[in-house]
mmCIF file of C-alpha atoms in Angstrom:
data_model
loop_
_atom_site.group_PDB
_atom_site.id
_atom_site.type_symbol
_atom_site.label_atom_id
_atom_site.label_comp_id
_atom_site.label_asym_id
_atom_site.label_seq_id
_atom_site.Cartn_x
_atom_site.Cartn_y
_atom_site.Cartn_z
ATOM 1 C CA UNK J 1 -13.930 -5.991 -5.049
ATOM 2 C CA UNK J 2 -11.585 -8.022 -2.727
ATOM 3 C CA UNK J 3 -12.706 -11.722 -2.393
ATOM 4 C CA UNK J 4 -13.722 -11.635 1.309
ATOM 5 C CA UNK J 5 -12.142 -10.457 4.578
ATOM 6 C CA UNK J 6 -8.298 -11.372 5.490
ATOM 7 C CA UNK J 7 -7.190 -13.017 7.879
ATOM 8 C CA UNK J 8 -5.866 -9.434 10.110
ATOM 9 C CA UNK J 9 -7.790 -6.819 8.480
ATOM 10 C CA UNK J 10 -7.930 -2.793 9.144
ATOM 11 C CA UNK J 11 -11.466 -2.076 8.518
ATOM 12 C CA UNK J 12 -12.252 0.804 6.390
ATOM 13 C CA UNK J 13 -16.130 1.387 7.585
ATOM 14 C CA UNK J 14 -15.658 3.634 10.534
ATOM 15 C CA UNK J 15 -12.408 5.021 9.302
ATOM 16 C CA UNK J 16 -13.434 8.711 8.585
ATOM 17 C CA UNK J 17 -13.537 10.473 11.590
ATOM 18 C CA UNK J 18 -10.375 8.656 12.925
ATOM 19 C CA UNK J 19 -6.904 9.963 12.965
ATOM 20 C CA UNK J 20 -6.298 9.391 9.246
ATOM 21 C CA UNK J 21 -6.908 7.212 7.327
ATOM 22 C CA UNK J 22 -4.635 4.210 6.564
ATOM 23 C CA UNK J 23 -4.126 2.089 2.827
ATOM 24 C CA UNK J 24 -2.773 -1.027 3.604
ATOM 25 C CA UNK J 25 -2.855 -3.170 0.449
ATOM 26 C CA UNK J 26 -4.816 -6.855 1.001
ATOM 27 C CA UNK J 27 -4.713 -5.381 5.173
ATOM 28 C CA UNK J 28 -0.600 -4.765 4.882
ATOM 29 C CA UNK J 29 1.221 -4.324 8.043
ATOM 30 C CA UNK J 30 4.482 -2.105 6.787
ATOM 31 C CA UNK J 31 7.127 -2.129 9.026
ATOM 32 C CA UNK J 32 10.025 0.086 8.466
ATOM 33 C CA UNK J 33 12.974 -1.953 8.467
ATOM 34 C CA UNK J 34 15.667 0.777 7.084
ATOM 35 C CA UNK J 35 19.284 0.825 7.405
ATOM 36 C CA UNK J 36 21.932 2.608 6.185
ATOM 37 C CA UNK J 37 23.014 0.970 2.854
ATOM 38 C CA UNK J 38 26.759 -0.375 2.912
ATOM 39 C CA UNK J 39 28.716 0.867 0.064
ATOM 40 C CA UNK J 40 29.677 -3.117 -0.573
ATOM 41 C CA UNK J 41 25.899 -3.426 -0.779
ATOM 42 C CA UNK J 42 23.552 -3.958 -3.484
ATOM 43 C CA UNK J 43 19.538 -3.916 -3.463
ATOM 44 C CA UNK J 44 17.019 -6.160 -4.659
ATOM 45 C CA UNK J 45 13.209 -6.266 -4.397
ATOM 46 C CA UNK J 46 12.393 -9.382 -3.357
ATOM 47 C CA UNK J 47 8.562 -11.486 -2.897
ATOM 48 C CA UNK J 48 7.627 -14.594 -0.899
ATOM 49 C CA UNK J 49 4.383 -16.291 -0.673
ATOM 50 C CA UNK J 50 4.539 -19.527 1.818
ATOM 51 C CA UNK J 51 1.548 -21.511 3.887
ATOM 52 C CA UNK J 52 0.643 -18.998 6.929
ATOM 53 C CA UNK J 53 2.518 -21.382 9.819
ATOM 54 C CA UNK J 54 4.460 -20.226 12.439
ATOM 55 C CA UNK J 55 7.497 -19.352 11.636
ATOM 56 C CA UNK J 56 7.696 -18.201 8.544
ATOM 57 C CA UNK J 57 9.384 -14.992 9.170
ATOM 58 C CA UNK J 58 11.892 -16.477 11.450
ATOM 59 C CA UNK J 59 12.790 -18.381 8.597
ATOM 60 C CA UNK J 60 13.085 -15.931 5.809
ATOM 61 C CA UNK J 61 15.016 -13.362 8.417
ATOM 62 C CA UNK J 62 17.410 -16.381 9.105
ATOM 63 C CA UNK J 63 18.284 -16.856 5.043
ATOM 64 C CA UNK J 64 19.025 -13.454 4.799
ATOM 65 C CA UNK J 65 21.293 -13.541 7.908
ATOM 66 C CA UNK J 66 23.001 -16.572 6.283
ATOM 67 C CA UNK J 67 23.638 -14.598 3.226
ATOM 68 C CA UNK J 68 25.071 -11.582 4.684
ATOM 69 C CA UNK J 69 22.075 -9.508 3.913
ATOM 70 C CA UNK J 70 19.236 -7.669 5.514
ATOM 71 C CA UNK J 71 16.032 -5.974 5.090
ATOM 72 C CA UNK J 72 15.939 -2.617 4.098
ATOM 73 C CA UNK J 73 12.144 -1.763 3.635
ATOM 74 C CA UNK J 74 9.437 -4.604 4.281
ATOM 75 C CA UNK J 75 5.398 -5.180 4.294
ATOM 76 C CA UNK J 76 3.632 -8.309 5.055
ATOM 77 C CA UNK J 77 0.032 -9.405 4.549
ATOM 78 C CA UNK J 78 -1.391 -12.593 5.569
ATOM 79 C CA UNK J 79 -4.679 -13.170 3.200
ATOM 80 C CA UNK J 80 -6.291 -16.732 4.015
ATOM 81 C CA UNK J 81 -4.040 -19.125 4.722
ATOM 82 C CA UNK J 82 -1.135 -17.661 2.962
ATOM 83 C CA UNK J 83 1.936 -15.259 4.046
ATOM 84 C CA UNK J 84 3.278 -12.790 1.631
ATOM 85 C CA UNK J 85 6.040 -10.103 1.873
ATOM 86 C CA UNK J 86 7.482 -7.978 -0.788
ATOM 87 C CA UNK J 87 10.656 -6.367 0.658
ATOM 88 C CA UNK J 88 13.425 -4.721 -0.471
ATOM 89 C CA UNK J 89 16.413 -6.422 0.453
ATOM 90 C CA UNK J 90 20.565 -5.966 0.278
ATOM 91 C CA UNK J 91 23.399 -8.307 -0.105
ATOM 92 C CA UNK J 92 26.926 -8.323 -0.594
ATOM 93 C CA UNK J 93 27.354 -7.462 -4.492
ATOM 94 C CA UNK J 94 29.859 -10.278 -4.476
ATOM 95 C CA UNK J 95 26.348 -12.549 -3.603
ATOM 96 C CA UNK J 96 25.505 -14.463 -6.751
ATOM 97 C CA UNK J 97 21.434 -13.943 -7.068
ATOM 98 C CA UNK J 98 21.222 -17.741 -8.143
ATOM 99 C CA UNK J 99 22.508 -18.573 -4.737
ATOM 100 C CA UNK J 100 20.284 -16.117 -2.993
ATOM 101 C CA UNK J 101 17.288 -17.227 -4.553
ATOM 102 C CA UNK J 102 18.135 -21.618 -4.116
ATOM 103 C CA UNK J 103 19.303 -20.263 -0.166
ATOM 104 C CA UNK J 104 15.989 -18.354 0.040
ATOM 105 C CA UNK J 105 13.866 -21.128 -1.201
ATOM 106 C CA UNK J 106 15.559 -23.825 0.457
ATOM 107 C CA UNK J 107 14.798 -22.652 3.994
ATOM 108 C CA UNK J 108 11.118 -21.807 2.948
ATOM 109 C CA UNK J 109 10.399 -25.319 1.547
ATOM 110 C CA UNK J 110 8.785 -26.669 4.643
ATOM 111 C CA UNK J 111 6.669 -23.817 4.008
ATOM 112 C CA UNK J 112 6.127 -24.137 0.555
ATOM 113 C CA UNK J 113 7.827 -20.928 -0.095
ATOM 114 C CA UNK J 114 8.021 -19.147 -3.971
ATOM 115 C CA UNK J 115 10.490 -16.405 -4.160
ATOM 116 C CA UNK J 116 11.226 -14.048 -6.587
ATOM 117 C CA UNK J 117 14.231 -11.401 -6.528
ATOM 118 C CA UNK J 118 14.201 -8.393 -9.342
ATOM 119 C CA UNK J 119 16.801 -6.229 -9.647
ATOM 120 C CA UNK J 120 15.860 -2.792 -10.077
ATOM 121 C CA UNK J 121 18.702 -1.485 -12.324
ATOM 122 C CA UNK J 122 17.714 -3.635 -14.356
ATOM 123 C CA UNK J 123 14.340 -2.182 -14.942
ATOM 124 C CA UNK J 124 14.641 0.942 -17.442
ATOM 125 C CA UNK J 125 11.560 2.414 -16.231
ATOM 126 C CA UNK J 126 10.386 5.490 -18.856
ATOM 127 C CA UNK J 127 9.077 7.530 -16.098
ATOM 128 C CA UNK J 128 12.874 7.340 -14.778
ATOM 129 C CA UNK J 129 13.922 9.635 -17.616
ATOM 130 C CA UNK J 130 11.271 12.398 -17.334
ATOM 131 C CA UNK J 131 10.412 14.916 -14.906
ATOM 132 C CA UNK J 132 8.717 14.308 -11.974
ATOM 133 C CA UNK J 133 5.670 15.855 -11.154
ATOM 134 C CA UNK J 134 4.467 16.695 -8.455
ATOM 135 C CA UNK J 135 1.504 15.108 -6.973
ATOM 136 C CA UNK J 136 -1.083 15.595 -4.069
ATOM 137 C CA UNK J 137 -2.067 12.801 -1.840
ATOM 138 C CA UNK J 138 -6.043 11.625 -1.930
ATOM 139 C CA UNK J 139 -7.812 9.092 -0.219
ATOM 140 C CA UNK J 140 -10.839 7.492 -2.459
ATOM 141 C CA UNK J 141 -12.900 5.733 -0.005
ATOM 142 C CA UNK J 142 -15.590 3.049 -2.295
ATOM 143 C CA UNK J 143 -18.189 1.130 -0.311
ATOM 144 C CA UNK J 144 -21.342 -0.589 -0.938
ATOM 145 C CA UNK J 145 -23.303 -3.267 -2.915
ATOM 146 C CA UNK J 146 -20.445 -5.616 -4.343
ATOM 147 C CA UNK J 147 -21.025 -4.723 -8.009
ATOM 148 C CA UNK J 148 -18.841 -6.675 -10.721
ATOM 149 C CA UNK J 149 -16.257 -3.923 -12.444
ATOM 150 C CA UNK J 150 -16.347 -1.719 -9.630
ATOM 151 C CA UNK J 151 -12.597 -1.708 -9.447
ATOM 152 C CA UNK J 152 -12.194 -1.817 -13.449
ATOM 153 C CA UNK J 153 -13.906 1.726 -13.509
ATOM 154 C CA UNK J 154 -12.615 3.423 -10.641
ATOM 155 C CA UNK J 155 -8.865 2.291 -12.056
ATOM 156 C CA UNK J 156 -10.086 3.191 -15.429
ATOM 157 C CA UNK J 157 -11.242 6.679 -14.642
ATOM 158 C CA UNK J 158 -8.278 7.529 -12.719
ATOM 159 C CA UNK J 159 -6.072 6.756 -14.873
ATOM 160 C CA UNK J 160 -7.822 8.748 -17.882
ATOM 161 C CA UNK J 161 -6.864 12.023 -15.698
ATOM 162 C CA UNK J 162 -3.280 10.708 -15.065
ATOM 163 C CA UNK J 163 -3.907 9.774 -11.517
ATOM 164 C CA UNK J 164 -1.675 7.263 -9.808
ATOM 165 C CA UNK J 165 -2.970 4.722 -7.567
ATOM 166 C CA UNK J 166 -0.236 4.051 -4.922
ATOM 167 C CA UNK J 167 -1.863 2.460 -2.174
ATOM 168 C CA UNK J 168 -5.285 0.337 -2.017
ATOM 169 C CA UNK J 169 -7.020 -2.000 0.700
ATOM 170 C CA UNK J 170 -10.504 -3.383 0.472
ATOM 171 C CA UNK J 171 -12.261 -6.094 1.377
ATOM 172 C CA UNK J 172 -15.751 -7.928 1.031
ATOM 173 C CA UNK J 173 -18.180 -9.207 3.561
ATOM 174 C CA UNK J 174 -19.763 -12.687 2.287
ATOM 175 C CA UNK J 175 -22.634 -12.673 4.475
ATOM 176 C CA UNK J 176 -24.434 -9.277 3.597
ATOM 177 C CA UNK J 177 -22.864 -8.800 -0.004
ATOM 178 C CA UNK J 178 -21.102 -5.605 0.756
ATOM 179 C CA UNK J 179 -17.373 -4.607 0.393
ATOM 180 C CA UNK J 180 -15.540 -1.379 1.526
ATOM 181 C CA UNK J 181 -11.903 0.012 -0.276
ATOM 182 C CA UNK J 182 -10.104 2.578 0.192
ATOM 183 C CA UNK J 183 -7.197 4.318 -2.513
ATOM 184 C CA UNK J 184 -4.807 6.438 -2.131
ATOM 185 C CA UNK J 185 -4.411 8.509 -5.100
ATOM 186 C CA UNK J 186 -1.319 10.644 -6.083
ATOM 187 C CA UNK J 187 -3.273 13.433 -7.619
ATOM 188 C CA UNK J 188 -1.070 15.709 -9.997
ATOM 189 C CA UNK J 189 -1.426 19.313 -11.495
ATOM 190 C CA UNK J 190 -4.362 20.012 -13.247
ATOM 191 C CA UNK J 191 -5.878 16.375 -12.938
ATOM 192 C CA UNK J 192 -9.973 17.056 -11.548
ATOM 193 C CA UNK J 193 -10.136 14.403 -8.947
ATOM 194 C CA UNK J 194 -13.307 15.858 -8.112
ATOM 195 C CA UNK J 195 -14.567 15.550 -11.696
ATOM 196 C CA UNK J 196 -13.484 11.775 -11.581
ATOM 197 C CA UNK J 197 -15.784 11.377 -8.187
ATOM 198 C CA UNK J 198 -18.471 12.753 -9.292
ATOM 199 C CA UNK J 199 -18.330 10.525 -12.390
ATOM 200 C CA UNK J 200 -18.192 7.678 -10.633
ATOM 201 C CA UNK J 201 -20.932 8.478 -8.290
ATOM 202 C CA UNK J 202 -23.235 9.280 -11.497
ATOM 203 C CA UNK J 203 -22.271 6.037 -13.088
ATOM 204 C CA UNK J 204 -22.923 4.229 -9.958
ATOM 205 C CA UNK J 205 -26.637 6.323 -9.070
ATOM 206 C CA UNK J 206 -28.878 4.316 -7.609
ATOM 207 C CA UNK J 207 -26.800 0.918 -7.346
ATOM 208 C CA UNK J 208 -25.784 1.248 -3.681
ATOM 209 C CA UNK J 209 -22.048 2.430 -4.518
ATOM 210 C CA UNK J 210 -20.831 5.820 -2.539
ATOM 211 C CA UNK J 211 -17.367 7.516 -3.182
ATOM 212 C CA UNK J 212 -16.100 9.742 -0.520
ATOM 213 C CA UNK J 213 -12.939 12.005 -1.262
ATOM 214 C CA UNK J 214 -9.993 12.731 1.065
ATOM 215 C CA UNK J 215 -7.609 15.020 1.359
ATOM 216 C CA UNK J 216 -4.916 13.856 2.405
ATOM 217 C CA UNK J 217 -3.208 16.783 4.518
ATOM 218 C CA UNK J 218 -6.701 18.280 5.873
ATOM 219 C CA UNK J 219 -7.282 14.483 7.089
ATOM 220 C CA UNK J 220 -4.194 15.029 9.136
ATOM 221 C CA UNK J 221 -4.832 19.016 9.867
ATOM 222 C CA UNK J 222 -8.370 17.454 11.405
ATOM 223 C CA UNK J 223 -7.221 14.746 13.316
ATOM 224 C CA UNK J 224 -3.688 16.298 14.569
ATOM 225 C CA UNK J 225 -5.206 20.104 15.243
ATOM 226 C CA UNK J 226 -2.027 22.580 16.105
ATOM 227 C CA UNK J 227 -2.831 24.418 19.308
ATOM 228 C CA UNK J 228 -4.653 27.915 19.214
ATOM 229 C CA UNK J 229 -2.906 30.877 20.726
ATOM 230 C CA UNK J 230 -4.864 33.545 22.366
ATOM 231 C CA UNK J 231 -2.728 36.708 21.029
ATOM 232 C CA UNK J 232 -3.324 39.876 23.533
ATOM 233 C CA UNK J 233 -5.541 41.483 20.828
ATOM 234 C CA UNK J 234 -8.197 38.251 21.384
ATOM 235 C CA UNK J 235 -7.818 37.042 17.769
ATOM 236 C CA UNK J 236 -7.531 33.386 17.788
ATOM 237 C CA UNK J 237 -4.023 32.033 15.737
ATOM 238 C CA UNK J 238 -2.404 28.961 15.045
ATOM 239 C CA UNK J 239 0.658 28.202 16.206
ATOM 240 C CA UNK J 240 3.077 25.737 13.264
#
């Protein structure tokens, strides 16, 4: 699964009995950096991968300063040695992206910094022009003997019952040989997410690979119980 353990990590082992559990792709720290978009604005989504030094950050948050823009939603992983942030990010529309990207870059050099800015109108996405469906949110928690194609089936069985992975951490312990992921699934009408675990488990019999299912609103009806009202006829409700 994931090539060994990052540098800041959220492990997954001891994660089902906590509050909820958390996806944080290669151990991603999100951080909500939202403001309210300017009408003069225009949105990018924007990636950076430098050396890990300190830094970094204070760099990239100075370009975009420098070019009169901002971030709007971030998340940041370190894995080994290297930073990475995908963002999206807003400038001035009058901002030339060819001047973004040389700014952007030339502040990160000492870093070693590669940057890449997309512009999502400019992506005609198919799934833009249907329907959305609605979708329920899963956990898929896989653990166990690091097997080769682990990933390749659970990806490949999800996606044969239309099932969306939006979310996914893991990561692999070198010393004993065993790795531990977590997905989080957008589930939607109709698709048997239970059917697809206990494929995988059957597949997977006997090789020292479990797959644990989550909910993801009784995860958060567990660990964030309402309070129980006594009513005056002694029958226990919940209040909310």
């Amino acid at each position: 699964m994931a090539g060994g353990s990052a540098d800041e990590t959220v492990s997954v082992s001891d994660r089902t009995n906590e509050s909820r559990i958390r996806i944080l792709s290669g151990a991603l720290c999100q951080v909500g950096v939202r403001r309210r978009m300017g009408s003069m604005n225009k949105q990018y989504v924007m990636t950076v991968m430098a050396t890990n030094r300190v830094g970094i950050l204070a760099a990239l948050a100075t370009a975009l300063d420098e070019l009169g823009g901002g971030f709007v939603d971030v998340s940041l992983a370190i894995m080994r040695q290297y930073f990475t942030i995908i963002a999206a990010v807003e400038f001035p529309t009058s901002r030339d992206t060819d001047v973004i990207v040389d700014h952007i870059r030339a502040v990160c050099r000492p870093f070693g910094g590669d940057v890449v800015l997309k512009d999502p109108s400019e992506e005609l996405m198919l799934e833009e022009a249907e329907v959305a469906i609605p979708s329920t949110k899963y956990f898929l928690r896989v653990s166990g003997e690091d097997r080769p194609g682990v990933l390749r089936k659970v990806s490949l069985r999800t996606a044969q019952e239309g099932i969306d992975i939006t979310d996914l951490y893991g990561e692999r312990d070198d010393a004993s040989g065993r790795f531990a992921s977590c997905l989080e699934l957008a589930v939607p009408g109709g698709a048997d997410v239970s059917r697809v675990q206990r494929d995988l488990i059957a597949h997977y019999q006997g090789q020292g690979v479990t797959f644990e299912l989550y909910r993801d609103d009784i995860l958060e009806a567990i660990s964030q119980p309402a309070p129980l009202h006594m009513s005056k006829t002694k029958s226990v409700k919940r209040v909310g």
